[in-house]
Amino acid sequence: MSGQGAADIETIGRLAGAWRLAAIELPQMDRTTRETNAVGLLVLTVDGHMAIQVRNLDASVADNAYSSGGYEATYGTIMLDPVSSTFVYHVDGALVQDLVGQDLPRAYRVVDDQLILTSTRDEETWRVVWRRAQQNGQSADEAVEERAS
C-alpha cells in the first residue's frame, strides 16, 4: 500500500483483521436471492495484504471461476479507493490458476460488524457478507483494545 494517502490508511485500519463468512448471496432469475451453504475466512492486514478461503458445504453445487473441488483460496494485495468505497484485489496466488495475476475490482461497505463485498463487474452479481471474527467471545476490535491497555 505504499503511496497510499491518510484516508486510505484510516480505511485500511477499519477493514484490517479477520472476518468470518456470514453469507454468499446469489441472485436468481425470479429476482430472489439464494444463499450458499459455505464457511470461510477473509484476513486483511494493515499493509494491504488479503487472503480468502471459502469451503462450499453443498457438494451438489458446481464450482465457479473462483473455486475448484468446492474450495476457494486466494491471496494478494489491495489498492483502496476510499472515496468510491472500492478496491482492486490483485491476486498473487490462488487455487484456481487462472486467477493468478488478475485484478479483481470490488466495492465494500462496513455496517456494524459486517464487511459487505460486491464485484463491480457487470457480469458478477453476487454479494458476500463477512462478520468480524470473534476472539474469546470478543470482537477482534475489543480484543485489540484489551491487549493495548
Short mmCIF file of C-alpha atoms in Angstrom, two decimals:
data_model
loop_
_atom_site.label_atom_id
_atom_site.label_comp_id
_atom_site.label_asym_id
_atom_site.label_seq_id
_atom_site.Cartn_x
_atom_site.Cartn_y
_atom_site.Cartn_z
CA MET A 1 0.00 0.00 0.00
CA SER A 2 2.96 2.31 -0.39
CA GLY A 3 1.94 5.66 -1.82
CA GLN A 4 -1.50 5.48 -0.22
CA GLY A 5 -2.90 8.60 1.43
CA ALA A 6 -4.03 9.23 5.00
CA ALA A 7 -7.68 8.41 4.16
CA ASP A 8 -6.54 5.05 2.75
CA ILE A 9 -4.56 4.27 5.91
CA GLU A 10 -7.55 5.13 8.11
CA THR A 11 -9.85 2.98 5.96
CA ILE A 12 -7.49 0.01 5.85
CA GLY A 13 -7.22 0.25 9.63
CA ARG A 14 -11.01 -0.19 9.88
CA LEU A 15 -11.01 -3.07 7.40
CA ALA A 16 -7.95 -4.89 8.76
CA GLY A 17 -8.43 -8.08 10.73
CA ALA A 18 -10.11 -11.43 10.44
CA TRP A 19 -13.62 -11.79 9.02
CA ARG A 20 -15.78 -14.95 9.07
CA LEU A 21 -18.13 -15.69 6.20
CA ALA A 22 -21.73 -14.83 7.10
CA ALA A 23 -23.37 -15.27 3.69
CA ILE A 24 -22.79 -15.56 -0.03
CA GLU A 25 -25.89 -14.28 -1.77
CA LEU A 26 -26.59 -15.24 -5.37
CA PRO A 27 -29.40 -13.55 -7.32
CA GLN A 28 -31.87 -15.88 -9.01
CA MET A 29 -33.83 -15.48 -12.26
CA ASP A 30 -37.03 -14.77 -10.29
CA ARG A 31 -35.30 -11.80 -8.59
CA THR A 32 -34.97 -13.63 -5.27
CA THR A 33 -31.64 -14.33 -3.61
CA ARG A 34 -30.24 -17.73 -2.72
CA GLU A 35 -27.61 -18.14 -0.02
CA THR A 36 -24.92 -20.75 -0.47
CA ASN A 37 -24.06 -23.19 2.30
CA ALA A 38 -20.42 -22.26 2.84
CA VAL A 39 -17.88 -21.33 5.51
CA GLY A 40 -14.87 -19.10 5.09
CA LEU A 41 -12.31 -16.67 6.39
CA LEU A 42 -11.01 -13.37 5.00
CA VAL A 43 -7.91 -11.83 6.55
CA LEU A 44 -6.80 -8.31 5.67
CA THR A 45 -3.62 -6.77 7.05
CA VAL A 46 -2.94 -3.09 7.68
CA ASP A 47 -0.30 -3.12 4.94
CA GLY A 48 -2.89 -4.17 2.35
CA HIS A 49 -2.41 -7.93 2.06
CA MET A 50 -5.53 -10.07 1.81
CA ALA A 51 -6.21 -13.80 1.91
CA ILE A 52 -9.56 -15.50 1.36
CA GLN A 53 -10.58 -19.12 1.92
CA VAL A 54 -14.09 -20.42 1.34
CA ARG A 55 -15.36 -24.00 1.51
CA ASN A 56 -18.67 -24.93 -0.09
CA LEU A 57 -20.54 -27.34 2.20
CA ASP A 58 -23.01 -28.42 -0.50
CA ALA A 59 -21.36 -31.00 -2.77
CA SER A 60 -24.18 -30.65 -5.33
CA VAL A 61 -23.20 -27.04 -6.16
CA ALA A 62 -20.89 -26.73 -9.18
CA ASP A 63 -17.57 -24.92 -9.00
CA ASN A 64 -17.31 -21.39 -10.32
CA ALA A 65 -14.49 -19.21 -11.65
CA TYR A 66 -13.08 -18.84 -8.13
CA SER A 67 -13.34 -22.42 -6.83
CA SER A 68 -12.07 -25.91 -7.52
CA GLY A 69 -13.38 -29.00 -5.76
CA GLY A 70 -15.74 -26.84 -3.71
CA TYR A 71 -12.89 -24.74 -2.31
CA GLU A 72 -11.72 -21.19 -2.96
CA ALA A 73 -8.34 -19.91 -1.83
CA THR A 74 -6.61 -16.71 -2.92
CA TYR A 75 -4.10 -14.25 -1.57
CA GLY A 76 -2.76 -10.94 -2.80
CA THR A 77 -2.82 -7.21 -2.21
CA ILE A 78 -5.43 -4.50 -2.40
CA MET A 79 -5.33 -0.94 -3.69
CA LEU A 80 -8.00 1.12 -1.95
CA ASP A 81 -10.09 3.99 -3.23
CA PRO A 82 -11.89 5.10 -0.05
CA VAL A 83 -13.68 7.93 -1.87
CA SER A 84 -15.64 5.45 -4.01
CA SER A 85 -15.59 2.66 -1.36
CA THR A 86 -13.87 0.32 -3.79
CA PHE A 87 -10.62 -1.57 -4.03
CA VAL A 88 -8.80 -3.66 -6.58
CA TYR A 89 -7.68 -7.06 -5.32
CA HIS A 90 -4.53 -8.16 -7.16
CA VAL A 91 -4.32 -11.95 -6.92
CA ASP A 92 -0.76 -13.13 -6.29
CA GLY A 93 -1.69 -16.76 -5.68
CA ALA A 94 -4.79 -18.92 -5.99
CA LEU A 95 -6.05 -22.47 -6.02
CA VAL A 96 -7.58 -21.70 -9.44
CA GLN A 97 -4.54 -20.87 -11.57
CA ASP A 98 -6.49 -18.64 -13.99
CA LEU A 99 -6.97 -16.12 -11.16
CA VAL A 100 -3.24 -15.57 -10.58
CA GLY A 101 -2.24 -12.11 -11.79
CA GLN A 102 -5.82 -10.87 -12.17
CA ASP A 103 -7.04 -7.56 -10.77
CA LEU A 104 -10.49 -8.06 -9.26
CA PRO A 105 -12.47 -4.84 -8.67
CA ARG A 106 -14.65 -4.84 -5.55
CA ALA A 107 -17.00 -2.46 -3.78
CA TYR A 108 -17.16 -2.58 0.00
CA ARG A 109 -19.36 -1.36 2.81
CA VAL A 110 -18.87 -1.70 6.55
CA VAL A 111 -22.10 -1.90 8.53
CA ASP A 112 -21.64 -2.51 12.26
CA ASP A 113 -19.57 -5.71 12.46
CA GLN A 114 -20.15 -6.67 8.83
CA LEU A 115 -18.00 -6.20 5.75
CA ILE A 116 -20.13 -6.42 2.60
CA LEU A 117 -18.32 -7.06 -0.68
CA THR A 118 -19.69 -7.00 -4.22
CA SER A 119 -17.97 -7.16 -7.57
CA THR A 120 -18.02 -4.03 -9.69
CA ARG A 121 -18.05 -6.18 -12.83
CA ASP A 122 -21.45 -6.18 -14.54
CA GLU A 123 -21.39 -9.94 -15.14
CA GLU A 124 -20.84 -10.74 -11.43
CA THR A 125 -23.93 -10.08 -9.34
CA TRP A 126 -23.09 -11.89 -6.10
CA ARG A 127 -22.84 -10.29 -2.68
CA VAL A 128 -20.65 -11.63 0.15
CA VAL A 129 -21.22 -10.69 3.77
CA TRP A 130 -18.37 -11.16 6.23
CA ARG A 131 -18.71 -10.74 10.01
CA ARG A 132 -15.77 -9.58 12.10
CA ALA A 133 -14.26 -12.67 13.74
CA GLN A 134 -14.67 -13.11 17.48
CA GLN A 135 -11.75 -13.88 19.80
CA ASN A 136 -12.70 -15.42 23.16
CA GLY A 137 -16.22 -14.05 22.89
CA GLN A 138 -14.96 -10.58 21.93
CA SER A 139 -14.91 -8.82 18.62
CA ALA A 140 -11.43 -8.51 17.14
CA ASP A 141 -11.57 -4.74 17.84
CA GLU A 142 -12.36 -5.36 21.53
CA ALA A 143 -9.53 -7.90 21.78
CA VAL A 144 -7.04 -5.42 20.26
CA GLU A 145 -8.20 -2.67 22.64
CA GLU A 146 -7.83 -5.04 25.62
CA ARG A 147 -4.27 -6.05 24.63
CA ALA A 148 -3.35 -2.37 24.17
CA SER A 149 -4.48 -1.38 27.68
#
